Coordinates of C-alpha atoms in Angstrom, one line a residue:
Chain A
X1 CA -12.8 -18.2 3.2
X2 CA -13.6 -20.5 0.2
X3 CA -15.0 -19.5 -3.1
X4 CA -18.8 -20.0 -2.5
X5 CA -21.0 -17.0 -2.7
X6 CA -22.1 -15.5 0.6
X7 CA -25.8 -14.7 0.9
X8 CA -26.7 -11.4 2.5
X9 CA -30.5 -11.3 2.8
X10 CA -30.7 -13.7 -0.1
X11 CA -28.5 -11.6 -2.3
X12 CA -25.2 -13.4 -3.3
X13 CA -21.9 -11.6 -2.7
X14 CA -18.6 -13.0 -4.0
X15 CA -16.3 -13.9 -1.1
X16 CA -13.4 -12.1 -2.8
X17 CA -13.1 -9.2 -5.3
X18 CA -10.0 -8.1 -7.3
X19 CA -10.1 -4.4 -8.2
X20 CA -8.7 -3.6 -11.7
X21 CA -7.3 -0.2 -12.4
X22 CA -8.0 1.6 -15.7
X23 CA -6.1 0.0 -18.6
X24 CA -2.6 1.2 -19.2
X25 CA -1.3 1.6 -22.8
X26 CA 2.0 0.5 -24.3
X27 CA 3.4 3.9 -25.0
X28 CA 7.1 3.0 -25.3
X29 CA 9.3 0.0 -25.9
X30 CA 12.9 -1.0 -26.5
X31 CA 15.6 -3.5 -25.7
X32 CA 18.7 -3.7 -23.5
X33 CA 21.8 -5.0 -25.2
X34 CA 25.6 -4.7 -25.5
X35 CA 27.9 -5.2 -28.4
X36 CA 31.0 -7.4 -27.9
X37 CA 33.4 -7.8 -30.8
X38 CA 30.8 -6.7 -33.3
X39 CA 28.3 -9.2 -31.9
X40 CA 25.1 -7.8 -30.4
X41 CA 24.0 -9.5 -27.3
X42 CA 20.3 -8.8 -26.3
X43 CA 19.4 -9.1 -22.7
X44 CA 15.8 -8.0 -22.4
X45 CA 12.8 -6.4 -24.2
X46 CA 11.0 -3.7 -22.3
X47 CA 7.5 -2.4 -22.7
X48 CA 6.5 0.9 -20.9
X49 CA 2.8 1.1 -20.0
X50 CA 1.2 4.3 -18.9
X51 CA -2.2 5.8 -18.3
X52 CA -3.1 7.4 -21.7
X53 CA -3.9 10.7 -19.8
X54 CA -0.2 11.2 -19.3
X55 CA -0.1 13.0 -22.7
X56 CA -1.9 15.9 -20.9
X57 CA 1.1 16.3 -18.7
X58 CA 3.6 16.3 -21.6
X59 CA 2.0 18.9 -23.8
X60 CA 5.1 21.1 -24.0
X61 CA 7.0 18.4 -25.9
X62 CA 4.2 17.7 -28.4
X63 CA 5.5 17.0 -31.9
X64 CA 9.1 16.6 -30.8
X65 CA 10.9 13.6 -32.4
X66 CA 11.5 10.6 -30.2
X67 CA 15.3 10.6 -30.5
X68 CA 15.3 14.2 -29.2
X69 CA 13.1 13.3 -26.3
X70 CA 15.2 10.3 -25.4
X71 CA 18.0 12.6 -24.5
X72 CA 16.0 15.2 -22.8
X73 CA 16.2 15.1 -19.0
X74 CA 13.4 17.6 -18.5
X75 CA 11.1 15.3 -20.5
X76 CA 12.1 12.3 -18.5
X77 CA 11.5 14.2 -15.2
X78 CA 8.1 15.3 -16.3
X79 CA 7.2 11.8 -17.3
X80 CA 8.3 10.3 -14.0
X81 CA 6.6 13.1 -12.0
X82 CA 3.2 12.8 -13.8
X83 CA 0.6 11.5 -11.4
X84 CA -0.4 8.5 -13.4
X85 CA 0.1 4.7 -13.0
X86 CA 3.3 3.4 -14.6
X87 CA 4.1 -0.2 -15.4
X88 CA 7.2 -1.9 -16.9
X89 CA 7.0 -5.3 -18.5
X90 CA 10.5 -6.8 -18.9
X91 CA 10.8 -9.9 -21.0
X92 CA 14.1 -11.9 -20.6
X93 CA 15.8 -12.6 -23.9
X94 CA 19.1 -13.9 -22.6
X95 CA 18.7 -16.1 -19.5
X96 CA 20.2 -14.9 -16.4
X97 CA 20.4 -15.7 -12.7
X98 CA 18.2 -13.6 -10.5
X99 CA 21.2 -12.9 -8.3
X100 CA 23.1 -11.4 -11.3
X101 CA 20.1 -9.4 -12.5
X102 CA 19.5 -8.0 -9.1
X103 CA 23.1 -6.9 -8.6
X104 CA 23.2 -5.3 -12.1
X105 CA 20.0 -3.5 -11.4
X106 CA 21.3 -2.3 -8.0
X107 CA 24.5 -1.1 -9.6
X108 CA 23.0 1.0 -12.4
X109 CA 20.3 2.5 -10.1
X110 CA 22.9 3.3 -7.4
X111 CA 25.2 5.0 -9.9
X112 CA 22.4 7.1 -11.3
X113 CA 21.1 8.1 -7.8
X114 CA 24.7 8.9 -6.8
X115 CA 25.1 11.1 -9.9
X116 CA 22.0 13.0 -8.9
X117 CA 23.2 13.2 -5.3
X118 CA 20.2 11.2 -4.1
X119 CA 21.8 7.9 -2.9
X120 CA 21.3 7.8 0.9
X121 CA 20.3 5.3 3.6
X122 CA 16.7 4.9 2.5
X123 CA 17.7 4.3 -1.2
X124 CA 20.3 1.8 -0.1
X125 CA 17.8 -0.1 1.9
X126 CA 15.3 -0.1 -1.0
X127 CA 17.9 -1.5 -3.4
X128 CA 18.9 -4.2 -0.9
X129 CA 15.3 -5.3 -0.9
X130 CA 15.4 -5.6 -4.7
X131 CA 18.6 -7.6 -4.7
X132 CA 17.1 -9.9 -2.0
X133 CA 13.9 -10.3 -4.1
X134 CA 15.8 -11.5 -7.1
X135 CA 18.4 -13.6 -5.1
X136 CA 16.7 -17.0 -5.4
X137 CA 15.1 -16.6 -8.9
X138 CA 16.3 -17.9 -12.1
X139 CA 15.1 -16.1 -15.3
X140 CA 14.9 -18.3 -18.3
X141 CA 14.3 -16.9 -21.8
X142 CA 10.8 -15.4 -22.0
X143 CA 10.5 -15.0 -18.2
X144 CA 8.6 -11.8 -17.3
X145 CA 9.5 -9.3 -14.7
X146 CA 7.1 -6.5 -14.0
X147 CA 7.5 -3.2 -12.1
X148 CA 4.4 -1.4 -11.1
X149 CA 4.4 2.2 -9.9
X150 CA 1.0 3.3 -8.5
X151 CA 0.3 7.0 -9.2
X152 CA -0.1 7.9 -5.6
X153 CA 2.1 5.5 -3.6
X154 CA 5.8 5.9 -3.1
X155 CA 6.2 2.1 -3.1
X156 CA 6.7 0.2 -6.3
X157 CA 5.8 -3.5 -6.7
X158 CA 8.1 -6.0 -8.4
X159 CA 7.0 -9.4 -9.6
X160 CA 8.5 -12.2 -11.6
Chain B
X1 CA -4.1 1.5 -30.6
X2 CA -6.1 -1.7 -31.5
X3 CA -5.8 -5.1 -29.8
X4 CA -3.1 -6.8 -31.8
X5 CA 0.1 -7.7 -30.0
X6 CA 3.1 -5.3 -30.6
X7 CA 6.3 -7.1 -31.4
X8 CA 9.4 -5.7 -29.7
X9 CA 12.4 -7.5 -31.2
X10 CA 10.1 -10.5 -32.0
X11 CA 8.7 -10.6 -28.5
X12 CA 5.0 -9.9 -28.3
X13 CA 3.7 -7.3 -25.9
X14 CA -0.1 -6.7 -25.3
X15 CA -1.1 -3.1 -26.4
X16 CA -2.9 -2.6 -23.1
X17 CA -2.6 -4.0 -19.6
X18 CA -5.0 -3.7 -16.7
X19 CA -3.4 -3.9 -13.3
X20 CA -5.3 -5.9 -10.7
X21 CA -4.8 -5.2 -7.0
X22 CA -4.5 -8.0 -4.5
X23 CA -7.9 -9.6 -3.9
X24 CA -10.1 -8.0 -1.2
X25 CA -12.1 -10.2 1.1
X26 CA -15.7 -9.9 2.2
X27 CA -15.1 -9.1 5.9
X28 CA -18.5 -7.6 6.7
X29 CA -22.0 -7.3 5.4
X30 CA -25.4 -6.1 6.4
X31 CA -28.6 -4.4 5.1
X32 CA -30.1 -1.0 5.3
X33 CA -33.8 -0.9 6.2
X34 CA -36.5 0.9 8.1
X35 CA -39.6 -0.3 9.9
X36 CA -42.9 1.4 9.1
X37 CA -46.0 0.2 11.0
X38 CA -44.4 -3.1 11.9
X39 CA -43.4 -3.6 8.2
X40 CA -39.7 -3.9 7.4
X41 CA -38.7 -2.2 4.2
X42 CA -35.3 -3.3 3.0
X43 CA -33.3 -0.8 0.8
X44 CA -29.9 -2.3 0.1
X45 CA -27.6 -5.2 1.0
X46 CA -24.0 -4.1 1.6
X47 CA -20.8 -6.1 1.5
X48 CA -17.6 -4.6 2.9
X49 CA -14.4 -5.8 1.2
X50 CA -11.0 -5.2 2.7
X51 CA -7.4 -6.4 2.3
X52 CA -7.0 -9.3 4.7
X53 CA -3.9 -7.7 6.2
X54 CA -6.2 -5.2 7.9
X55 CA -6.5 -7.6 10.8
X56 CA -2.9 -6.6 11.7
X57 CA -4.1 -3.1 12.3
X58 CA -7.0 -4.1 14.5
X59 CA -5.2 -6.4 17.0
X60 CA -6.3 -4.6 20.1
X61 CA -9.9 -5.6 19.4
X62 CA -9.1 -9.2 18.8
X63 CA -11.8 -11.5 20.3
X64 CA -14.3 -8.8 20.9
X65 CA -17.9 -9.6 19.9
X66 CA -19.3 -8.0 16.7
X67 CA -22.2 -6.2 18.5
X68 CA -19.7 -4.5 20.8
X69 CA -17.4 -3.4 17.9
X70 CA -20.4 -2.1 15.9
X71 CA -20.9 0.6 18.5
X72 CA -17.2 1.4 19.1
X73 CA -16.0 4.6 17.5
X74 CA -12.4 3.9 18.1
X75 CA -12.7 0.6 16.3
X76 CA -14.4 2.4 13.4
X77 CA -11.7 5.1 13.3
X78 CA -8.9 2.5 13.3
X79 CA -10.6 0.5 10.5
X80 CA -11.0 3.6 8.3
X81 CA -7.5 4.8 9.0
X82 CA -5.8 1.5 8.2
X83 CA -3.7 1.9 5.1
X84 CA -5.4 -0.9 3.1
X85 CA -7.8 -0.9 0.1
X86 CA -11.4 -0.7 1.0
X87 CA -14.4 -1.5 -1.3
X88 CA -18.1 -1.4 -0.7
X89 CA -20.5 -3.4 -2.9
X90 CA -24.1 -2.1 -2.5
X91 CA -26.9 -4.1 -4.1
X92 CA -30.2 -2.4 -4.4
X93 CA -33.2 -4.3 -3.0
X94 CA -35.9 -1.7 -3.3
X95 CA -35.6 0.2 -6.5
X96 CA -34.9 3.9 -6.2
X97 CA -34.2 6.9 -8.4
X98 CA -30.5 7.9 -8.5
X99 CA -31.5 11.5 -7.6
X100 CA -33.2 10.2 -4.4
X101 CA -30.3 8.0 -3.5
X102 CA -27.8 10.7 -4.0
X103 CA -29.7 13.2 -1.9
X104 CA -30.2 10.7 0.9
X105 CA -26.5 9.8 0.8
X106 CA -25.6 13.5 0.9
X107 CA -27.9 14.1 3.8
X108 CA -26.6 11.4 6.1
X109 CA -22.9 12.0 5.2
X110 CA -23.4 15.8 5.8
X111 CA -25.0 15.2 9.1
X112 CA -22.3 12.9 10.3
X113 CA -19.5 15.3 9.1
X114 CA -21.3 18.2 10.8
X115 CA -21.5 16.2 14.0
X116 CA -17.8 15.7 13.8
X117 CA -17.2 19.4 13.0
X118 CA -15.7 18.4 9.6
X119 CA -18.3 19.7 7.1
X120 CA -16.6 22.5 5.2
X121 CA -16.3 23.8 1.6
X122 CA -14.3 20.9 0.3
X123 CA -16.6 18.3 1.8
X124 CA -19.6 20.2 0.4
X125 CA -18.1 20.1 -3.1
X126 CA -17.3 16.4 -2.9
X127 CA -20.9 15.6 -1.8
X128 CA -22.2 17.8 -4.7
X129 CA -20.2 15.6 -7.1
X130 CA -21.8 12.5 -5.6
X131 CA -25.3 13.9 -6.0
X132 CA -24.6 14.9 -9.6
X133 CA -23.1 11.5 -10.3
X134 CA -26.4 9.8 -9.2
X135 CA -28.7 12.4 -10.7
X136 CA -29.4 10.7 -14.0
X137 CA -29.3 7.1 -12.9
X138 CA -32.2 4.8 -12.1
X139 CA -31.4 1.9 -9.8
X140 CA -33.6 -1.1 -10.3
X141 CA -33.7 -4.1 -7.9
X142 CA -30.3 -5.8 -8.0
X143 CA -28.5 -2.8 -9.4
X144 CA -25.0 -2.6 -8.0
X145 CA -23.2 0.5 -6.7
X146 CA -19.6 0.2 -5.8
X147 CA -17.4 2.5 -3.7
X148 CA -13.7 2.0 -3.9
X149 CA -11.2 3.6 -1.5
X150 CA -7.6 3.1 -2.6
X151 CA -5.2 2.7 0.3
X152 CA -3.1 5.7 -0.6
X153 CA -5.3 8.1 -2.6
X154 CA -7.6 10.6 -0.9
X155 CA -10.1 10.2 -3.8
X156 CA -12.7 7.5 -3.8
X157 CA -14.3 6.0 -7.0
X158 CA -18.0 5.5 -7.3
X159 CA -19.5 3.3 -10.0
X160 CA -23.0 2.0 -10.9

Protein backbone atom coordinates (compact mmCIF):
# COMPACT_ATOMS: atom_id res chain seq x y z
CA UNK A 1 0.00 0.00 0.00
CA UNK A 2 2.91 2.38 0.63
CA UNK A 3 2.88 5.65 2.51
CA UNK A 4 2.08 8.13 -0.24
CA UNK A 5 -1.11 10.12 -0.08
CA UNK A 6 -3.95 8.88 -2.28
CA UNK A 7 -5.68 11.58 -4.30
CA UNK A 8 -9.46 11.40 -4.42
CA UNK A 9 -10.63 14.09 -6.83
CA UNK A 10 -7.50 16.10 -5.99
CA UNK A 11 -8.04 15.76 -2.26
CA UNK A 12 -5.24 13.87 -0.47
CA UNK A 13 -6.14 10.92 1.78
CA UNK A 14 -3.56 9.14 3.96
CA UNK A 15 -3.27 5.46 2.91
CA UNK A 16 -3.52 4.37 6.56
CA UNK A 17 -5.08 5.81 9.70
CA UNK A 18 -4.61 4.71 13.31
CA UNK A 19 -7.57 5.46 15.55
CA UNK A 20 -6.69 6.59 19.07
CA UNK A 21 -9.05 6.04 21.96
CA UNK A 22 -9.64 8.71 24.56
CA UNK A 23 -6.66 9.00 26.92
CA UNK A 24 -6.64 6.71 29.93
CA UNK A 25 -5.35 8.01 33.27
CA UNK A 26 -2.97 6.36 35.70
CA UNK A 27 -5.41 5.80 38.57
CA UNK A 28 -3.51 3.15 40.49
CA UNK A 29 -0.06 1.65 40.80
CA UNK A 30 2.01 -0.74 42.85
CA UNK A 31 4.66 -3.41 42.75
CA UNK A 32 4.81 -7.20 42.96
CA UNK A 33 7.39 -8.57 45.34
CA UNK A 34 8.22 -11.32 47.83
CA UNK A 35 10.31 -11.33 50.98
CA UNK A 36 12.89 -14.09 51.40
CA UNK A 37 15.00 -14.15 54.59
CA UNK A 38 14.16 -10.49 55.28
CA UNK A 39 15.26 -9.59 51.77
CA UNK A 40 12.66 -7.92 49.55
CA UNK A 41 12.79 -9.10 45.95
CA UNK A 42 10.87 -6.86 43.55
CA UNK A 43 9.50 -8.42 40.38
CA UNK A 44 7.46 -5.78 38.57
CA UNK A 45 6.00 -2.29 38.85
CA UNK A 46 2.41 -2.03 37.65
CA UNK A 47 0.41 1.00 36.51
CA UNK A 48 -3.37 0.75 36.17
CA UNK A 49 -4.82 3.05 33.51
CA UNK A 50 -8.55 3.65 33.28
CA UNK A 51 -10.94 6.02 31.58
CA UNK A 52 -11.48 8.87 34.07
CA UNK A 53 -15.26 8.44 33.77
CA UNK A 54 -14.95 5.24 35.81
CA UNK A 55 -15.37 7.35 38.97
CA UNK A 56 -19.04 7.75 38.03
CA UNK A 57 -19.38 3.95 38.39
CA UNK A 58 -17.73 3.87 41.82
CA UNK A 59 -19.65 6.62 43.61
CA UNK A 60 -20.74 4.41 46.51
CA UNK A 61 -17.12 4.06 47.68
CA UNK A 62 -16.36 7.78 47.48
CA UNK A 63 -14.13 8.94 50.34
CA UNK A 64 -13.19 5.42 51.51
CA UNK A 65 -9.47 4.98 52.24
CA UNK A 66 -7.36 2.99 49.78
CA UNK A 67 -6.34 0.24 52.18
CA UNK A 68 -10.02 -0.50 52.88
CA UNK A 69 -10.87 -0.60 49.15
CA UNK A 70 -7.90 -2.88 48.42
CA UNK A 71 -9.56 -5.63 50.45
CA UNK A 72 -13.11 -5.01 49.27
CA UNK A 73 -14.31 -7.61 46.76
CA UNK A 74 -17.42 -5.62 45.85
CA UNK A 75 -15.30 -2.62 44.95
CA UNK A 76 -13.06 -4.80 42.80
CA UNK A 77 -16.08 -6.38 41.06
CA UNK A 78 -17.59 -2.96 40.33
CA UNK A 79 -14.28 -1.70 38.97
CA UNK A 80 -13.90 -4.69 36.65
CA UNK A 81 -17.53 -4.57 35.52
CA UNK A 82 -17.51 -0.83 34.71
CA UNK A 83 -17.90 -0.35 30.92
CA UNK A 84 -14.68 1.62 30.42
CA UNK A 85 -11.32 0.88 28.78
CA UNK A 86 -8.75 -0.66 31.09
CA UNK A 87 -5.02 -0.90 30.51
CA UNK A 88 -2.19 -2.36 32.59
CA UNK A 89 1.41 -1.33 32.06
CA UNK A 90 3.77 -3.80 33.71
CA UNK A 91 7.46 -2.87 33.90
CA UNK A 92 9.89 -5.68 34.68
CA UNK A 93 12.23 -5.00 37.63
CA UNK A 94 13.79 -8.43 38.02
CA UNK A 95 14.52 -10.06 34.67
CA UNK A 96 12.64 -13.24 33.96
CA UNK A 97 12.16 -15.74 31.16
CA UNK A 98 8.85 -15.34 29.34
CA UNK A 99 8.17 -19.04 29.86
CA UNK A 100 8.45 -18.56 33.64
CA UNK A 101 6.36 -15.41 33.65
CA UNK A 102 3.65 -17.09 31.58
CA UNK A 103 3.48 -20.14 33.82
CA UNK A 104 3.30 -18.01 36.97
CA UNK A 105 0.56 -15.86 35.48
CA UNK A 106 -1.32 -18.98 34.43
CA UNK A 107 -1.00 -20.45 37.89
CA UNK A 108 -2.30 -17.45 39.87
CA UNK A 109 -5.12 -16.72 37.45
CA UNK A 110 -6.15 -20.39 37.41
CA UNK A 111 -6.21 -20.56 41.21
CA UNK A 112 -8.34 -17.43 41.47
CA UNK A 113 -10.74 -18.63 38.79
CA UNK A 114 -11.00 -22.02 40.48
CA UNK A 115 -11.70 -20.33 43.83
CA UNK A 116 -14.55 -18.47 42.18
CA UNK A 117 -15.71 -21.69 40.49
CA UNK A 118 -15.11 -20.16 37.07
CA UNK A 119 -12.26 -22.27 35.71
CA UNK A 120 -13.63 -24.25 32.75
CA UNK A 121 -12.60 -25.26 29.27
CA UNK A 122 -12.78 -21.77 27.77
CA UNK A 123 -10.70 -20.29 30.58
CA UNK A 124 -8.13 -23.06 30.26
CA UNK A 125 -7.79 -22.39 26.53
CA UNK A 126 -7.39 -18.65 27.09
CA UNK A 127 -4.67 -19.22 29.67
CA UNK A 128 -2.87 -21.61 27.33
CA UNK A 129 -2.77 -18.85 24.73
CA UNK A 130 -1.12 -16.55 27.27
CA UNK A 131 1.48 -19.15 28.21
CA UNK A 132 2.21 -19.71 24.53
CA UNK A 133 2.47 -15.96 23.89
CA UNK A 134 5.17 -15.55 26.54
CA UNK A 135 6.94 -18.83 25.74
CA UNK A 136 9.63 -17.45 23.42
CA UNK A 137 10.12 -14.05 25.08
CA UNK A 138 12.83 -12.97 27.44
CA UNK A 139 12.06 -10.02 29.70
CA UNK A 140 15.06 -7.97 30.67
CA UNK A 141 14.88 -5.29 33.36
CA UNK A 142 12.66 -2.42 32.16
CA UNK A 143 10.86 -4.57 29.59
CA UNK A 144 7.25 -3.50 29.29
CA UNK A 145 4.24 -5.83 29.16
CA UNK A 146 0.84 -4.31 28.47
CA UNK A 147 -2.63 -5.73 28.90
CA UNK A 148 -5.44 -3.88 27.19
CA UNK A 149 -9.11 -4.56 27.99
CA UNK A 150 -11.45 -2.72 25.59
CA UNK A 151 -14.68 -1.61 27.24
CA UNK A 152 -16.95 -3.60 24.97
CA UNK A 153 -14.93 -6.59 23.77
CA UNK A 154 -14.52 -9.81 25.74
CA UNK A 155 -11.00 -10.20 24.28
CA UNK A 156 -7.97 -8.67 25.94
CA UNK A 157 -4.78 -7.78 24.06
CA UNK A 158 -1.33 -8.58 25.47
CA UNK A 159 1.87 -7.04 24.12
CA UNK A 160 5.53 -7.06 25.10
CA UNK B 1 -3.14 15.13 37.01
CA UNK B 2 -0.50 17.11 35.06
CA UNK B 3 1.95 15.75 32.54
CA UNK B 4 4.89 14.80 34.72
CA UNK B 5 5.94 11.19 34.97
CA UNK B 6 4.78 9.32 38.06
CA UNK B 7 7.49 7.29 39.78
CA UNK B 8 6.49 3.83 40.95
CA UNK B 9 9.41 2.41 42.89
CA UNK B 10 11.74 4.61 40.81
CA UNK B 11 10.21 3.47 37.54
CA UNK B 12 8.58 6.28 35.56
CA UNK B 13 4.98 5.88 34.38
CA UNK B 14 3.29 8.40 32.05
CA UNK B 15 0.24 9.94 33.81
CA UNK B 16 -1.90 9.33 30.72
CA UNK B 17 -1.82 6.85 27.86
CA UNK B 18 -3.76 6.91 24.59
CA UNK B 19 -4.38 3.47 23.13
CA UNK B 20 -4.11 3.28 19.36
CA UNK B 21 -5.94 0.62 17.42
CA UNK B 22 -4.24 -1.26 14.64
CA UNK B 23 -3.91 0.91 11.53
CA UNK B 24 -6.85 0.91 9.17
CA UNK B 25 -6.23 0.96 5.42
CA UNK B 26 -7.86 3.09 2.76
CA UNK B 27 -9.72 0.34 0.89
CA UNK B 28 -12.29 2.43 -0.94
CA UNK B 29 -12.97 6.00 -1.96
CA UNK B 30 -15.31 8.14 -4.01
CA UNK B 31 -17.15 11.43 -4.20
CA UNK B 32 -20.73 12.61 -3.69
CA UNK B 33 -22.04 14.89 -6.41
CA UNK B 34 -25.07 15.86 -8.46
CA UNK B 35 -25.45 17.09 -12.01
CA UNK B 36 -27.56 20.20 -12.63
CA UNK B 37 -27.98 21.39 -16.22
CA UNK B 38 -24.94 19.42 -17.35
CA UNK B 39 -22.90 20.99 -14.54
CA UNK B 40 -21.34 18.60 -12.03
CA UNK B 41 -21.46 19.89 -8.45
CA UNK B 42 -19.17 18.00 -6.10
CA UNK B 43 -20.08 17.90 -2.41
CA UNK B 44 -17.62 15.66 -0.63
CA UNK B 45 -14.75 13.21 -1.15
CA UNK B 46 -15.02 10.08 0.99
CA UNK B 47 -12.35 7.61 2.05
CA UNK B 48 -13.35 4.25 3.51
CA UNK B 49 -10.80 2.84 6.00
CA UNK B 50 -11.04 -0.76 7.18
CA UNK B 51 -8.91 -3.27 9.01
CA UNK B 52 -7.04 -5.18 6.28
CA UNK B 53 -8.23 -8.50 7.77
CA UNK B 54 -11.70 -7.72 6.38
CA UNK B 55 -10.65 -9.46 3.15
CA UNK B 56 -10.89 -12.74 5.04
CA UNK B 57 -14.61 -12.06 5.53
CA UNK B 58 -15.21 -11.26 1.86
CA UNK B 59 -13.57 -14.29 0.18
CA UNK B 60 -16.65 -15.31 -1.76
CA UNK B 61 -16.46 -12.11 -3.82
CA UNK B 62 -12.78 -12.45 -4.61
CA UNK B 63 -11.94 -11.37 -8.16
CA UNK B 64 -15.31 -9.74 -8.85
CA UNK B 65 -15.06 -6.34 -10.54
CA UNK B 66 -15.80 -3.22 -8.46
CA UNK B 67 -18.77 -2.02 -10.48
CA UNK B 68 -20.50 -5.37 -9.90
CA UNK B 69 -19.80 -5.28 -6.15
CA UNK B 70 -21.05 -1.68 -5.88
CA UNK B 71 -24.54 -2.89 -6.76
CA UNK B 72 -24.46 -6.10 -4.73
CA UNK B 73 -26.51 -5.87 -1.52
CA UNK B 74 -25.11 -9.14 -0.14
CA UNK B 75 -21.56 -7.83 -0.50
CA UNK B 76 -22.53 -4.62 1.28
CA UNK B 77 -24.22 -6.57 4.09
CA UNK B 78 -21.17 -8.81 4.56
CA UNK B 79 -18.87 -5.79 4.61
CA UNK B 80 -20.97 -4.02 7.25
CA UNK B 81 -21.38 -7.17 9.34
CA UNK B 82 -17.66 -8.05 9.37
CA UNK B 83 -16.29 -7.70 12.93
CA UNK B 84 -13.58 -5.18 12.06
CA UNK B 85 -13.07 -1.48 12.76
CA UNK B 86 -14.54 0.84 10.14
CA UNK B 87 -13.75 4.49 9.63
CA UNK B 88 -15.03 7.06 7.13
CA UNK B 89 -13.10 10.23 6.37
CA UNK B 90 -15.32 12.77 4.61
CA UNK B 91 -13.66 15.88 3.18
CA UNK B 92 -15.94 18.77 2.29
CA UNK B 93 -15.53 20.07 -1.29
CA UNK B 94 -18.50 22.45 -1.45
CA UNK B 95 -18.95 24.36 1.80
CA UNK B 96 -22.20 23.69 3.63
CA UNK B 97 -23.89 24.62 6.89
CA UNK B 98 -23.79 21.86 9.46
CA UNK B 99 -27.54 22.19 9.90
CA UNK B 100 -28.04 21.45 6.19
CA UNK B 101 -25.57 18.57 6.19
CA UNK B 102 -27.22 17.02 9.23
CA UNK B 103 -30.71 17.25 7.77
CA UNK B 104 -29.59 15.74 4.45
CA UNK B 105 -27.81 12.91 6.24
CA UNK B 106 -30.89 12.29 8.39
CA UNK B 107 -33.12 12.25 5.33
CA UNK B 108 -31.12 9.73 3.28
CA UNK B 109 -30.45 7.44 6.23
CA UNK B 110 -34.12 7.55 7.29
CA UNK B 111 -35.29 6.69 3.78
CA UNK B 112 -32.92 3.74 3.56
CA UNK B 113 -33.89 2.46 7.00
CA UNK B 114 -37.57 2.84 6.16
CA UNK B 115 -37.05 0.92 2.90
CA UNK B 116 -35.51 -1.91 4.93
CA UNK B 117 -38.34 -1.64 7.48
CA UNK B 118 -35.86 -0.74 10.20
CA UNK B 119 -36.82 2.84 11.04
CA UNK B 120 -38.20 2.82 14.60
CA UNK B 121 -37.99 4.91 17.75
CA UNK B 122 -34.37 4.05 18.54
CA UNK B 123 -33.25 4.89 15.01
CA UNK B 124 -35.18 8.16 15.09
CA UNK B 125 -33.47 9.16 18.33
CA UNK B 126 -30.02 8.29 17.00
CA UNK B 127 -30.62 10.38 13.88
CA UNK B 128 -31.83 13.30 16.00
CA UNK B 129 -28.53 13.18 17.87
CA UNK B 130 -26.66 13.43 14.56
CA UNK B 131 -28.75 16.40 13.42
CA UNK B 132 -28.13 18.10 16.76
CA UNK B 133 -24.40 17.38 16.56
CA UNK B 134 -24.10 19.16 13.22
CA UNK B 135 -26.56 21.95 14.08
CA UNK B 136 -24.02 24.56 15.20
CA UNK B 137 -21.17 23.64 12.84
CA UNK B 138 -20.15 25.31 9.61
CA UNK B 139 -18.19 23.20 7.17
CA UNK B 140 -15.82 25.15 4.95
CA UNK B 141 -14.06 23.61 1.96
CA UNK B 142 -11.57 20.97 3.20
CA UNK B 143 -13.32 20.52 6.56
CA UNK B 144 -13.07 16.93 7.69
CA UNK B 145 -15.89 14.83 9.13
CA UNK B 146 -15.06 11.40 10.49
CA UNK B 147 -17.30 8.49 11.36
CA UNK B 148 -15.77 5.73 13.44
CA UNK B 149 -17.45 2.35 13.90
CA UNK B 150 -15.63 0.18 16.48
CA UNK B 151 -15.76 -3.52 15.68
CA UNK B 152 -17.54 -4.50 18.86
CA UNK B 153 -19.55 -1.47 20.01
CA UNK B 154 -22.99 -0.61 18.67
CA UNK B 155 -22.17 3.11 19.05
CA UNK B 156 -20.50 5.10 16.30
CA UNK B 157 -18.44 8.22 16.93
CA UNK B 158 -18.77 11.33 14.76
CA UNK B 159 -16.23 14.15 14.79
CA UNK B 160 -15.69 17.34 12.79
